[in-house]
mmCIF file of C-alpha atoms and ligand atoms in Angstrom:
data_model
loop_
_atom_site.group_PDB
_atom_site.id
_atom_site.type_symbol
_atom_site.label_atom_id
_atom_site.label_comp_id
_atom_site.label_asym_id
_atom_site.label_seq_id
_atom_site.Cartn_x
_atom_site.Cartn_y
_atom_site.Cartn_z
ATOM 1 C CA MET A 274 46.997 -126.621 187.442
ATOM 2 C CA SER A 275 47.777 -124.771 190.697
ATOM 3 C CA SER A 276 45.122 -122.422 191.996
ATOM 4 C CA LYS A 277 47.200 -119.324 191.172
ATOM 5 C CA SER A 278 45.379 -116.648 189.193
ATOM 6 C CA ILE A 279 46.325 -113.275 187.789
ATOM 7 C CA ILE A 280 43.820 -110.754 186.447
ATOM 8 C CA ILE A 281 45.225 -108.683 183.577
ATOM 9 C CA THR A 282 42.996 -105.719 182.701
ATOM 10 C CA GLY A 283 43.061 -104.318 179.169
ATOM 11 C CA GLY A 284 44.401 -107.622 177.836
ATOM 12 C CA ALA A 285 42.652 -107.201 174.484
ATOM 13 C CA GLY A 286 44.499 -103.963 173.753
ATOM 14 C CA PHE A 287 47.926 -103.362 172.238
ATOM 15 C CA ILE A 288 50.330 -103.912 175.155
ATOM 16 C CA GLY A 289 47.870 -106.040 177.141
ATOM 17 C CA SER A 290 47.575 -108.648 174.371
ATOM 18 C CA HIS A 291 51.359 -109.088 174.218
ATOM 19 C CA LEU A 292 51.471 -109.385 178.003
ATOM 20 C CA VAL A 293 48.596 -111.904 178.142
ATOM 21 C CA ARG A 294 50.309 -114.049 175.489
ATOM 22 C CA LEU A 295 53.621 -113.932 177.378
ATOM 23 C CA PHE A 296 51.998 -114.932 180.686
ATOM 24 C CA VAL A 297 49.701 -117.628 179.230
ATOM 25 C CA ASN A 298 52.671 -119.332 177.537
ATOM 26 C CA LYS A 299 55.283 -118.760 180.236
ATOM 27 C CA TYR A 300 53.129 -119.661 183.260
ATOM 28 C CA PRO A 301 50.982 -122.630 182.161
ATOM 29 C CA ASP A 302 50.121 -123.426 185.807
ATOM 30 C CA THR A 303 48.664 -119.980 186.448
ATOM 31 C CA ARG A 304 45.187 -118.953 185.331
ATOM 32 C CA ILE A 305 45.401 -115.740 183.340
ATOM 33 C CA ILE A 306 42.129 -113.823 183.371
ATOM 34 C CA ASN A 307 41.882 -111.149 180.705
ATOM 35 C CA LEU A 308 39.393 -108.551 181.987
ATOM 36 C CA ASP A 309 38.484 -106.141 179.202
ATOM 37 C CA ALA A 310 35.448 -104.072 178.175
ATOM 38 C CA LEU A 311 36.345 -104.359 174.463
ATOM 39 C CA THR A 312 36.187 -100.652 173.661
ATOM 40 C CA TYR A 313 37.207 -99.479 170.178
ATOM 41 C CA ALA A 314 40.819 -100.251 171.233
ATOM 42 C CA GLY A 315 40.174 -103.784 172.462
ATOM 43 C CA ASN A 316 40.198 -106.613 169.945
ATOM 44 C CA LEU A 317 40.045 -110.336 170.701
ATOM 45 C CA GLU A 318 41.575 -110.970 167.257
ATOM 46 C CA ASN A 319 44.832 -109.958 168.952
ATOM 47 C CA LEU A 320 44.676 -113.160 171.024
ATOM 48 C CA LYS A 321 43.345 -115.685 168.473
ATOM 49 C CA ASP A 322 46.452 -117.862 168.771
ATOM 50 C CA ILE A 323 46.066 -118.450 172.526
ATOM 51 C CA GLU A 324 42.306 -118.233 173.074
ATOM 52 C CA LYS A 325 41.936 -121.996 173.489
ATOM 53 C CA THR A 326 44.890 -122.433 175.855
ATOM 54 C CA PRO A 327 43.595 -124.087 179.082
ATOM 55 C CA ASN A 328 44.986 -121.448 181.467
ATOM 56 C CA TYR A 329 43.469 -118.497 179.526
ATOM 57 C CA ILE A 330 40.109 -117.016 180.501
ATOM 58 C CA PHE A 331 38.370 -113.959 179.029
ATOM 59 C CA GLU A 332 35.930 -111.887 181.109
ATOM 60 C CA LYS A 333 34.175 -109.040 179.326
ATOM 61 C CA ALA A 334 33.745 -106.343 181.972
ATOM 62 C CA ASP A 335 34.047 -102.607 182.385
ATOM 63 C CA ILE A 336 36.249 -101.367 185.240
ATOM 64 C CA LEU A 337 33.544 -98.766 185.877
ATOM 65 C CA ASP A 338 31.129 -101.585 186.796
ATOM 66 C CA THR A 339 31.883 -102.212 190.475
ATOM 67 C CA SER A 340 29.520 -105.155 190.874
ATOM 68 C CA ALA A 341 31.042 -106.941 187.859
ATOM 69 C CA LEU A 342 34.495 -106.401 189.359
ATOM 70 C CA GLU A 343 33.441 -107.773 192.765
ATOM 71 C CA LYS A 344 31.934 -110.822 191.116
ATOM 72 C CA ILE A 345 35.039 -111.540 189.024
ATOM 73 C CA PHE A 346 37.338 -111.094 192.037
ATOM 74 C CA SER A 347 35.222 -113.437 194.138
ATOM 75 C CA ILE A 348 35.142 -116.118 191.407
ATOM 76 C CA TYR A 349 38.897 -116.136 190.739
ATOM 77 C CA ASN A 350 40.319 -114.900 194.068
ATOM 78 C CA PRO A 351 43.392 -113.606 192.198
ATOM 79 C CA ASP A 352 46.910 -113.562 193.617
ATOM 80 C CA GLY A 353 47.665 -110.570 191.493
ATOM 81 C CA VAL A 354 46.337 -107.844 189.266
ATOM 82 C CA ILE A 355 48.198 -106.244 186.372
ATOM 83 C CA HIS A 356 46.265 -103.167 185.372
ATOM 84 C CA LEU A 357 46.547 -101.902 181.797
ATOM 85 C CA ALA A 358 42.914 -101.058 180.950
ATOM 86 C CA ALA A 359 42.793 -97.380 180.060
ATOM 87 C CA GLU A 360 41.868 -94.772 177.546
ATOM 88 C CA SER A 361 45.328 -94.352 176.052
ATOM 89 C CA HIS A 362 45.342 -91.773 173.252
ATOM 90 C CA VAL A 363 46.358 -88.144 173.903
ATOM 91 C CA ASP A 364 44.422 -86.734 170.927
ATOM 92 C CA ARG A 365 41.195 -88.428 172.038
ATOM 93 C CA SER A 366 41.771 -87.068 175.558
ATOM 94 C CA ILE A 367 41.798 -83.562 174.082
ATOM 95 C CA LEU A 368 38.490 -84.279 172.299
ATOM 96 C CA SER A 369 36.781 -85.822 175.359
ATOM 97 C CA PRO A 370 38.666 -85.519 178.656
ATOM 98 C CA LEU A 371 35.908 -86.857 180.926
ATOM 99 C CA ASP A 372 36.115 -90.347 179.385
ATOM 100 C CA PHE A 373 39.712 -90.388 180.615
ATOM 101 C CA VAL A 374 38.733 -89.314 184.130
ATOM 102 C CA TYR A 375 36.144 -92.093 184.310
ATOM 103 C CA THR A 376 38.179 -94.989 182.963
ATOM 104 C CA ASN A 377 41.682 -94.029 184.059
ATOM 105 C CA VAL A 378 40.959 -92.476 187.457
ATOM 106 C CA VAL A 379 37.607 -93.854 188.660
ATOM 107 C CA GLY A 380 38.209 -97.230 186.964
ATOM 108 C CA THR A 381 41.595 -97.593 188.680
ATOM 109 C CA VAL A 382 40.123 -96.730 192.086
ATOM 110 C CA ASN A 383 37.344 -99.291 191.482
ATOM 111 C CA LEU A 384 39.964 -101.925 190.752
ATOM 112 C CA LEU A 385 41.997 -100.987 193.847
ATOM 113 C CA ASN A 386 38.820 -101.315 195.937
ATOM 114 C CA ALA A 387 37.991 -104.701 194.412
ATOM 115 C CA ALA A 388 41.501 -106.020 195.176
ATOM 116 C CA LYS A 389 41.483 -104.555 198.684
ATOM 117 C CA LYS A 390 38.099 -106.100 199.458
ATOM 118 C CA CYS A 391 39.046 -109.490 198.010
ATOM 119 C CA TRP A 392 42.406 -109.678 199.830
ATOM 120 C CA ASN A 393 40.908 -108.342 203.052
ATOM 121 C CA GLY A 394 44.238 -107.428 204.650
ATOM 122 C CA ASP A 395 45.953 -110.728 203.784
ATOM 123 C CA TYR A 396 48.580 -109.483 201.374
ATOM 124 C CA ASN A 397 50.851 -112.507 201.538
ATOM 125 C CA GLY A 398 51.902 -113.411 197.981
ATOM 126 C CA LYS A 399 49.683 -110.669 196.520
ATOM 127 C CA LYS A 400 50.634 -107.908 194.050
ATOM 128 C CA PHE A 401 48.799 -105.036 192.346
ATOM 129 C CA HIS A 402 50.838 -103.828 189.357
ATOM 130 C CA HIS A 403 49.744 -100.536 187.822
ATOM 131 C CA VAL A 404 51.013 -99.947 184.287
ATOM 132 C CA SER A 405 51.601 -96.253 183.708
ATOM 133 C CA THR A 406 53.386 -93.918 181.363
ATOM 134 C CA ASP A 407 56.356 -91.534 181.308
ATOM 135 C CA GLU A 408 53.916 -88.814 180.168
ATOM 136 C CA VAL A 409 52.995 -88.136 183.831
ATOM 137 C CA PHE A 410 56.380 -86.379 184.198
ATOM 138 C CA GLY A 411 55.583 -83.703 181.611
ATOM 139 C CA ALA A 412 58.109 -82.512 179.050
ATOM 140 C CA LEU A 413 61.919 -82.410 178.932
ATOM 141 C CA GLY A 414 64.080 -79.798 177.226
ATOM 142 C CA GLU A 415 67.002 -80.733 174.984
ATOM 143 C CA THR A 416 68.763 -82.677 177.738
ATOM 144 C CA GLY A 417 68.050 -84.770 180.828
ATOM 145 C CA PHE A 418 65.968 -87.848 181.562
ATOM 146 C CA PHE A 419 62.917 -88.845 183.577
ATOM 147 C CA THR A 420 63.620 -91.129 186.542
ATOM 148 C CA GLU A 421 61.505 -92.651 189.315
ATOM 149 C CA VAL A 422 61.924 -89.477 191.397
ATOM 150 C CA THR A 423 61.054 -86.901 188.735
ATOM 151 C CA ASN A 424 58.204 -84.634 189.859
ATOM 152 C CA TYR A 425 54.825 -85.129 188.215
ATOM 153 C CA ASP A 426 53.914 -82.384 185.720
ATOM 154 C CA PRO A 427 51.283 -83.706 183.285
ATOM 155 C CA HIS A 428 50.020 -81.492 180.446
ATOM 156 C CA SER A 429 47.378 -83.446 178.527
ATOM 157 C CA PRO A 430 44.084 -84.747 179.901
ATOM 158 C CA TYR A 431 45.473 -88.259 179.206
ATOM 159 C CA SER A 432 48.663 -87.730 181.213
ATOM 160 C CA ALA A 433 46.760 -85.881 183.964
ATOM 161 C CA SER A 434 44.392 -88.851 184.317
ATOM 162 C CA LYS A 435 47.286 -91.339 184.417
ATOM 163 C CA ALA A 436 49.082 -89.154 186.981
ATOM 164 C CA ALA A 437 45.956 -89.112 189.155
ATOM 165 C CA SER A 438 45.673 -92.890 188.892
ATOM 166 C CA ASP A 439 49.338 -93.303 189.931
ATOM 167 C CA HIS A 440 48.678 -91.133 192.992
ATOM 168 C CA PHE A 441 45.691 -93.268 193.988
ATOM 169 C CA VAL A 442 47.729 -96.464 193.606
ATOM 170 C CA ARG A 443 50.464 -95.076 195.903
ATOM 171 C CA ALA A 444 47.832 -93.800 198.335
ATOM 172 C CA TYR A 445 46.372 -97.336 198.630
ATOM 173 C CA HIS A 446 49.861 -98.603 199.475
ATOM 174 C CA ASP A 447 50.551 -95.911 202.044
ATOM 175 C CA THR A 448 47.063 -95.898 203.591
ATOM 176 C CA TYR A 449 45.936 -99.533 203.405
ATOM 177 C CA GLY A 450 49.229 -101.377 202.878
ATOM 178 C CA LEU A 451 48.139 -102.699 199.460
ATOM 179 C CA PRO A 452 51.246 -104.309 197.855
ATOM 180 C CA VAL A 453 51.474 -102.163 194.732
ATOM 181 C CA VAL A 454 54.160 -101.621 192.117
ATOM 182 C CA ILE A 455 54.070 -99.024 189.340
ATOM 183 C CA THR A 456 55.910 -98.980 186.022
ATOM 184 C CA ASN A 457 56.191 -95.759 184.009
ATOM 185 C CA CYS A 458 57.106 -96.678 180.454
ATOM 186 C CA SER A 459 58.047 -94.711 177.357
ATOM 187 C CA ASN A 460 56.298 -94.961 173.937
ATOM 188 C CA ASN A 461 55.730 -98.533 172.769
ATOM 189 C CA TYR A 462 55.530 -99.765 169.180
ATOM 190 C CA GLY A 463 54.987 -103.130 167.525
ATOM 191 C CA PRO A 464 52.297 -105.416 166.077
ATOM 192 C CA ASN A 465 48.629 -104.897 167.077
ATOM 193 C CA HIS A 466 49.117 -101.187 167.783
ATOM 194 C CA PHE A 467 45.879 -99.316 167.073
ATOM 195 C CA PRO A 468 46.322 -97.067 163.998
ATOM 196 C CA GLU A 469 45.566 -93.810 165.797
ATOM 197 C CA LYS A 470 49.091 -93.595 167.264
ATOM 198 C CA LEU A 471 51.997 -92.258 165.216
ATOM 199 C CA ILE A 472 53.710 -95.400 163.891
ATOM 200 C CA PRO A 473 50.689 -97.577 162.974
ATOM 201 C CA LEU A 474 48.720 -94.547 161.702
ATOM 202 C CA PHE A 475 51.537 -93.653 159.340
ATOM 203 C CA ILE A 476 52.007 -97.276 158.200
ATOM 204 C CA ASN A 477 48.278 -97.452 157.432
ATOM 205 C CA ASN A 478 48.344 -94.125 155.587
ATOM 206 C CA ILE A 479 51.410 -95.146 153.564
ATOM 207 C CA ILE A 480 49.635 -98.365 152.532
ATOM 208 C CA ASN A 481 46.594 -96.287 151.512
ATOM 209 C CA LYS A 482 48.645 -93.439 149.959
ATOM 210 C CA LYS A 483 47.083 -90.916 152.346
ATOM 211 C CA PRO A 484 48.796 -87.785 153.757
ATOM 212 C CA LEU A 485 51.123 -88.296 156.757
ATOM 213 C CA PRO A 486 50.056 -85.546 159.210
ATOM 214 C CA VAL A 487 53.154 -84.399 161.147
ATOM 215 C CA TYR A 488 52.189 -82.110 164.044
ATOM 216 C CA GLY A 489 53.936 -78.733 164.378
ATOM 217 C CA ASP A 490 57.592 -78.579 163.305
ATOM 218 C CA GLY A 491 58.083 -82.357 163.681
ATOM 219 C CA PHE A 492 60.944 -81.798 166.133
ATOM 220 C CA TYR A 493 59.155 -83.486 169.031
ATOM 221 C CA THR A 494 61.115 -86.363 170.540
ATOM 222 C CA ARG A 495 59.922 -89.718 171.890
ATOM 223 C CA ASP A 496 61.805 -92.686 173.378
ATOM 224 C CA TRP A 497 60.574 -95.840 171.594
ATOM 225 C CA LEU A 498 60.465 -99.339 173.071
ATOM 226 C CA TYR A 499 59.418 -102.541 171.303
ATOM 227 C CA VAL A 500 56.225 -103.809 172.953
ATOM 228 C CA LYS A 501 57.620 -107.260 173.813
ATOM 229 C CA ASP A 502 60.443 -105.631 175.775
ATOM 230 C CA HIS A 503 57.816 -103.730 177.774
ATOM 231 C CA ALA A 504 55.983 -107.011 178.440
ATOM 232 C CA SER A 505 59.206 -108.584 179.739
ATOM 233 C CA ALA A 506 59.776 -105.565 182.016
ATOM 234 C CA ILE A 507 56.250 -105.942 183.440
ATOM 235 C CA ASP A 508 56.868 -109.670 183.992
ATOM 236 C CA LEU A 509 60.033 -108.897 185.992
ATOM 237 C CA VAL A 510 58.531 -106.068 188.038
ATOM 238 C CA TYR A 511 55.331 -108.025 188.767
ATOM 239 C CA HIS A 512 57.317 -111.009 190.067
ATOM 240 C CA LYS A 513 60.397 -109.351 191.582
ATOM 241 C CA GLY A 514 59.581 -105.665 192.107
ATOM 242 C CA LYS A 515 59.475 -104.352 195.662
ATOM 243 C CA ALA A 516 56.006 -103.451 196.989
ATOM 244 C CA GLY A 517 55.596 -99.683 197.105
ATOM 245 C CA ASP A 518 58.262 -99.141 194.450
ATOM 246 C CA THR A 519 58.180 -97.505 191.039
ATOM 247 C CA TYR A 520 60.254 -98.538 188.020
ATOM 248 C CA ALA A 521 60.906 -96.362 184.972
ATOM 249 C CA VAL A 522 61.052 -98.363 181.727
ATOM 250 C CA GLY A 523 62.411 -97.040 178.441
ATOM 251 C CA GLY A 524 64.114 -97.921 175.216
ATOM 252 C CA PHE A 525 67.271 -95.750 175.391
ATOM 253 C CA ASN A 526 66.074 -94.944 171.878
ATOM 254 C CA GLU A 527 65.169 -91.307 171.216
ATOM 255 C CA TRP A 528 63.870 -90.165 167.845
ATOM 256 C CA ARG A 529 62.611 -86.842 166.596
ATOM 257 C CA ASN A 530 59.230 -87.486 164.966
ATOM 258 C CA ILE A 531 60.297 -86.244 161.550
ATOM 259 C CA ASP A 532 63.433 -88.426 161.492
ATOM 260 C CA LEU A 533 61.399 -91.454 162.549
ATOM 261 C CA VAL A 534 58.750 -90.744 159.911
ATOM 262 C CA LYS A 535 61.384 -90.444 157.173
ATOM 263 C CA LEU A 536 62.959 -93.743 158.258
ATOM 264 C CA LEU A 537 59.538 -95.408 158.245
ATOM 265 C CA CYS A 538 58.850 -94.030 154.750
ATOM 266 C CA LYS A 539 62.137 -95.486 153.411
ATOM 267 C CA LEU A 540 61.424 -98.867 154.997
ATOM 268 C CA MET A 541 57.874 -99.005 153.654
ATOM 269 C CA ASP A 542 58.955 -97.926 150.144
ATOM 270 C CA LYS A 543 61.446 -100.820 150.093
ATOM 271 C CA LYS A 544 58.853 -103.344 151.271
ATOM 272 C CA LEU A 545 56.168 -102.062 148.899
ATOM 273 C CA GLY A 546 58.583 -101.899 145.957
ATOM 274 C CA ASN A 547 57.944 -98.140 145.593
ATOM 275 C CA ALA A 548 60.364 -95.722 143.964
ATOM 276 C CA GLU A 549 62.562 -93.873 146.500
ATOM 277 C CA GLY A 550 60.797 -90.831 147.955
ATOM 278 C CA THR A 551 57.254 -92.050 147.187
ATOM 279 C CA SER A 552 56.080 -92.158 150.816
ATOM 280 C CA GLU A 553 58.081 -89.105 151.932
ATOM 281 C CA SER A 554 56.078 -87.061 149.422
ATOM 282 C CA LEU A 555 52.989 -87.820 151.569
ATOM 283 C CA ILE A 556 54.430 -85.947 154.585
ATOM 284 C CA THR A 557 52.164 -82.996 155.404
ATOM 285 C CA TYR A 558 52.885 -80.590 158.248
ATOM 286 C CA VAL A 559 49.651 -79.860 160.114
ATOM 287 C CA LYS A 560 48.505 -77.752 163.050
ATOM 288 C CA ASP A 561 50.251 -78.696 166.290
ATOM 289 C CA ARG A 562 48.657 -80.709 169.089
ATOM 290 C CA PRO A 563 47.711 -78.330 171.941
ATOM 291 C CA GLY A 564 49.893 -78.790 175.044
ATOM 292 C CA HIS A 565 52.281 -80.955 172.986
ATOM 293 C CA ASP A 566 55.169 -82.234 175.153
ATOM 294 C CA ARG A 567 58.492 -81.457 173.451
ATOM 295 C CA ARG A 568 60.580 -84.405 174.562
ATOM 296 C CA TYR A 569 60.283 -87.611 176.590
ATOM 297 C CA ALA A 570 63.289 -89.733 177.580
ATOM 298 C CA ILE A 571 63.613 -92.347 180.301
ATOM 299 C CA ASP A 572 66.624 -93.264 182.389
ATOM 300 C CA ALA A 573 65.922 -96.962 182.985
ATOM 301 C CA SER A 574 68.982 -97.577 185.218
ATOM 302 C CA LYS A 575 67.005 -98.674 188.274
ATOM 303 C CA ILE A 576 65.193 -101.594 186.630
ATOM 304 C CA ASN A 577 68.461 -102.526 184.927
ATOM 305 C CA LYS A 578 70.537 -102.516 188.120
ATOM 306 C CA GLU A 579 67.930 -103.996 190.477
ATOM 307 C CA LEU A 580 66.149 -106.482 188.231
ATOM 308 C CA GLY A 581 68.568 -106.964 185.316
ATOM 309 C CA TRP A 582 66.127 -105.722 182.634
ATOM 310 C CA LYS A 583 67.219 -104.122 179.394
ATOM 311 C CA PRO A 584 65.668 -103.831 175.931
ATOM 312 C CA THR A 585 66.587 -106.737 173.633
ATOM 313 C CA VAL A 586 65.123 -105.595 170.305
ATOM 314 C CA THR A 587 66.992 -102.897 168.358
ATOM 315 C CA PHE A 588 64.906 -100.193 166.697
ATOM 316 C CA GLU A 589 65.974 -101.443 163.282
ATOM 317 C CA GLU A 590 64.769 -104.985 164.056
ATOM 318 C CA GLY A 591 61.631 -103.775 165.815
ATOM 319 C CA LEU A 592 60.549 -101.473 162.987
ATOM 320 C CA ALA A 593 61.231 -104.208 160.425
ATOM 321 C CA LYS A 594 59.095 -106.686 162.399
ATOM 322 C CA THR A 595 56.363 -104.090 162.889
ATOM 323 C CA THR A 596 56.083 -103.052 159.239
ATOM 324 C CA GLU A 597 56.130 -106.713 158.146
ATOM 325 C CA TRP A 598 53.337 -107.532 160.597
ATOM 326 C CA TYR A 599 51.089 -104.763 159.247
ATOM 327 C CA LEU A 600 51.755 -105.783 155.649
ATOM 328 C CA GLU A 601 50.935 -109.411 156.484
ATOM 329 C CA ASN A 602 47.828 -108.443 158.483
ATOM 330 C CA LYS A 603 46.035 -106.025 156.182
ATOM 331 C CA GLU A 604 42.725 -107.620 157.133
ATOM 332 C CA TRP A 605 43.320 -106.723 160.811
ATOM 333 C CA LEU A 606 44.034 -103.130 159.716
ATOM 334 C CA GLU A 607 40.931 -103.033 157.525
ATOM 335 C CA ASN A 608 38.747 -104.399 160.353
ATOM 336 C CA VAL A 609 39.900 -101.859 162.923
ATOM 337 C CA THR A 610 39.736 -98.913 160.535
ATOM 338 C CA SER A 611 36.159 -99.465 159.416
ATOM 339 C CA GLY A 612 33.163 -97.895 161.181
ATOM 340 C CA ASP A 613 33.883 -95.549 164.100
ATOM 341 C CA TYR A 614 37.514 -95.059 163.129
ATOM 342 C CA GLN A 615 36.506 -93.069 160.045
ATOM 343 C CA GLN A 616 34.498 -90.636 162.166
ATOM 344 C CA TYR A 617 37.372 -90.208 164.626
ATOM 345 C CA TYR A 618 39.802 -89.653 161.756
ATOM 346 C CA GLU A 619 37.680 -86.973 160.149
ATOM 347 C CA LYS A 620 37.103 -85.179 163.452
ATOM 348 C CA GLN A 621 40.800 -85.282 164.386
ATOM 349 C CA TYR A 622 42.312 -84.436 161.015
ATOM 350 C CA GLU A 623 39.661 -82.542 159.030
ATOM 351 C CA LYS A 624 40.645 -79.287 160.735
ATOM 352 C CA SER A 625 44.263 -79.702 159.638
ATOM 353 C CA HIS A 626 43.835 -80.003 155.887
HETATM 354 P P1 LIG B 267 45.092 -99.655 174.218
HETATM 355 O O1 LIG B 267 44.277 -98.413 174.043
HETATM 356 O O2 LIG B 267 45.643 -100.353 173.029
HETATM 357 O O3 LIG B 267 44.243 -100.741 175.029
HETATM 358 C C1 LIG B 267 43.455 -100.421 176.135
HETATM 359 C C2 LIG B 267 42.614 -101.643 176.488
HETATM 360 O O4 LIG B 267 41.837 -101.320 177.657
HETATM 361 C C3 LIG B 267 41.630 -102.055 175.389
HETATM 362 O O5 LIG B 267 41.632 -103.453 175.230
HETATM 363 C C4 LIG B 267 40.282 -101.575 175.928
HETATM 364 O O6 LIG B 267 39.183 -102.368 175.484
HETATM 365 C C5 LIG B 267 40.501 -101.702 177.423
HETATM 366 N N1 LIG B 267 39.622 -100.789 178.177
HETATM 367 C C6 LIG B 267 39.444 -99.453 177.967
HETATM 368 N N2 LIG B 267 38.541 -98.954 178.832
HETATM 369 C C7 LIG B 267 38.145 -99.996 179.619
HETATM 370 C C8 LIG B 267 37.240 -100.109 180.697
HETATM 371 N N3 LIG B 267 36.529 -99.067 181.120
HETATM 372 N N4 LIG B 267 37.095 -101.329 181.285
HETATM 373 C C9 LIG B 267 37.800 -102.404 180.847
HETATM 374 N N5 LIG B 267 38.652 -102.349 179.818
HETATM 375 C C10 LIG B 267 38.832 -101.162 179.202
HETATM 376 O O7 LIG B 267 46.246 -99.244 175.235
HETATM 377 P P2 LIG B 267 47.797 -99.663 175.275
HETATM 378 O O8 LIG B 267 48.547 -98.787 174.364
HETATM 379 O O9 LIG B 267 47.912 -101.139 175.149
HETATM 380 O O10 LIG B 267 48.159 -99.226 176.762
HETATM 381 C C11 LIG B 267 47.920 -100.103 177.859
HETATM 382 C C12 LIG B 267 48.345 -99.413 179.131
HETATM 383 O O11 LIG B 267 49.718 -99.065 179.082
HETATM 384 C C13 LIG B 267 47.578 -98.108 179.402
HETATM 385 O O12 LIG B 267 47.300 -98.045 180.783
HETATM 386 C C14 LIG B 267 48.564 -97.016 178.992
HETATM 387 O O13 LIG B 267 48.364 -95.849 179.730
HETATM 388 C C15 LIG B 267 49.884 -97.674 179.332
HETATM 389 N N6 LIG B 267 51.039 -97.239 178.514
HETATM 390 C C16 LIG B 267 50.942 -97.220 177.148
HETATM 391 C C17 LIG B 267 52.063 -96.846 176.387
HETATM 392 C C18 LIG B 267 52.028 -96.855 174.868
HETATM 393 O O14 LIG B 267 52.982 -96.406 174.238
HETATM 394 N N7 LIG B 267 50.979 -97.382 174.244
HETATM 395 C C19 LIG B 267 53.252 -96.485 177.023
HETATM 396 C C20 LIG B 267 53.303 -96.506 178.424
HETATM 397 C C21 LIG B 267 52.189 -96.891 179.155
HETATM 398 P P1 LIG B 268 51.461 -90.693 169.745
HETATM 399 O O1 LIG B 268 51.753 -91.956 168.998
HETATM 400 O O2 LIG B 268 50.058 -90.187 169.785
HETATM 401 O O3 LIG B 268 52.034 -90.913 171.212
HETATM 402 P P2 LIG B 268 52.211 -89.837 172.437
HETATM 403 O O4 LIG B 268 51.547 -88.578 172.097
HETATM 404 O O5 LIG B 268 51.518 -90.552 173.544
HETATM 405 O O6 LIG B 268 53.669 -89.705 172.620
HETATM 406 O O7 LIG B 268 52.373 -89.541 169.156
HETATM 407 C C1 LIG B 268 53.780 -89.668 169.104
HETATM 408 C C2 LIG B 268 54.340 -88.365 168.588
HETATM 409 O O8 LIG B 268 53.913 -88.188 167.229
HETATM 410 C C3 LIG B 268 53.835 -87.150 169.338
HETATM 411 O O9 LIG B 268 54.884 -86.182 169.412
HETATM 412 C C4 LIG B 268 52.713 -86.613 168.466
HETATM 413 C C5 LIG B 268 53.165 -86.973 167.059
HETATM 414 N N1 LIG B 268 52.068 -87.252 166.090
HETATM 415 C C6 LIG B 268 52.045 -86.574 164.863
HETATM 416 O O10 LIG B 268 52.936 -85.766 164.547
HETATM 417 N N2 LIG B 268 51.009 -86.834 164.013
HETATM 418 C C7 LIG B 268 50.009 -87.701 164.315
HETATM 419 O O11 LIG B 268 49.071 -87.875 163.494
HETATM 420 C C8 LIG B 268 50.060 -88.402 165.561
HETATM 421 C C9 LIG B 268 48.983 -89.372 165.945
HETATM 422 C C10 LIG B 268 51.118 -88.138 166.420
#
């Protein structure tokens, strides 16, 4: 094995686990270090199939723990960092914003400092890839798209914390010359998605015949990308992206929430052998999310033209694969929805019913 190493933070989470798997299998000569604190959203079950692969290493650490970070950087002397560790759920950010400031802002600055100290000005062959979201750009009206040059206009504590972290990453490039790249991606979906986000929450509720809480009028729009297509975009940008540059990543796949929910209901009814309309009858309109962004949509032309990336999984295929995965992995769902999840669910949704 060569001495190349990449630290991936948040590798036990939803997107991180797909990225770790891709890198471990695709780059057998590179050590892939999964650095994760294993919060409620992190789950090593997501990586069972690759945990014994020789180039995979797991380090349990919190990005708020600067001495743990220094130690891990000095052990592995990484060539690169791909940073996904974050608090990632808008509704939780409304319940406790400071957690998002600590992990997403302070944690990111800690990681930048650890990389800067380790590389000590020798940036040859080095890369710090910050994985961010399209939510930093705020909300669109009926038309238009976010691009790499759209002004930042975050509205939720989550998006404000991600925006702040993006600014720090760029500041470390401009001030210290750190070779950074940033990707701002639209909403992901797929296997291993924690059931607090729209698609996996609704799949779980359909399985358990629980109400499907649609916020507001349901006419909010998101641009959905299958998680493996996001992982392939990160792979390309990490290896070929220009230092200092930003790449917008999206699915060219906009859906109003209510239309998506109805499609999901039909698909689940078919797979569960339910009579038509069974799951749709669970749809319940509830109080809107405060500061709810009306529409997100990404123009991913730059990454397409410069690096040749485009989504490969259609929404039809992706949703079919996703629903099948949850139905085949009910134990995973049961494990992650026991304990703390129940308390979160009651706190978040009790007020709506
Ligand atoms: P997730 O919530 O599923 O996973 C987050 C991971 O980070 C978990 O494994 C958790 O244990 C870990 N983590 C949290 N706090 C930590 C800390 N203090 N120290 C170390 N590890 C910690 O998130 P996700 O949906 O996979 O998102 C990953 C990244 O991609 C995030 O930065 C998010 O902002 C970004 N992103 C997500 C989406 C999406 O649709 N999910 C879209 C665009 C960008
Ligand atoms: P979510 O999956 O939380 O992603 P984000 O807010 O980061 O885009 O939500 C996707 C959309 O679904 C968003 O418009 C909020 C809406 N939503 C509901 O209507 N009900 C719910 O219970 C949840 C979790 C989300």
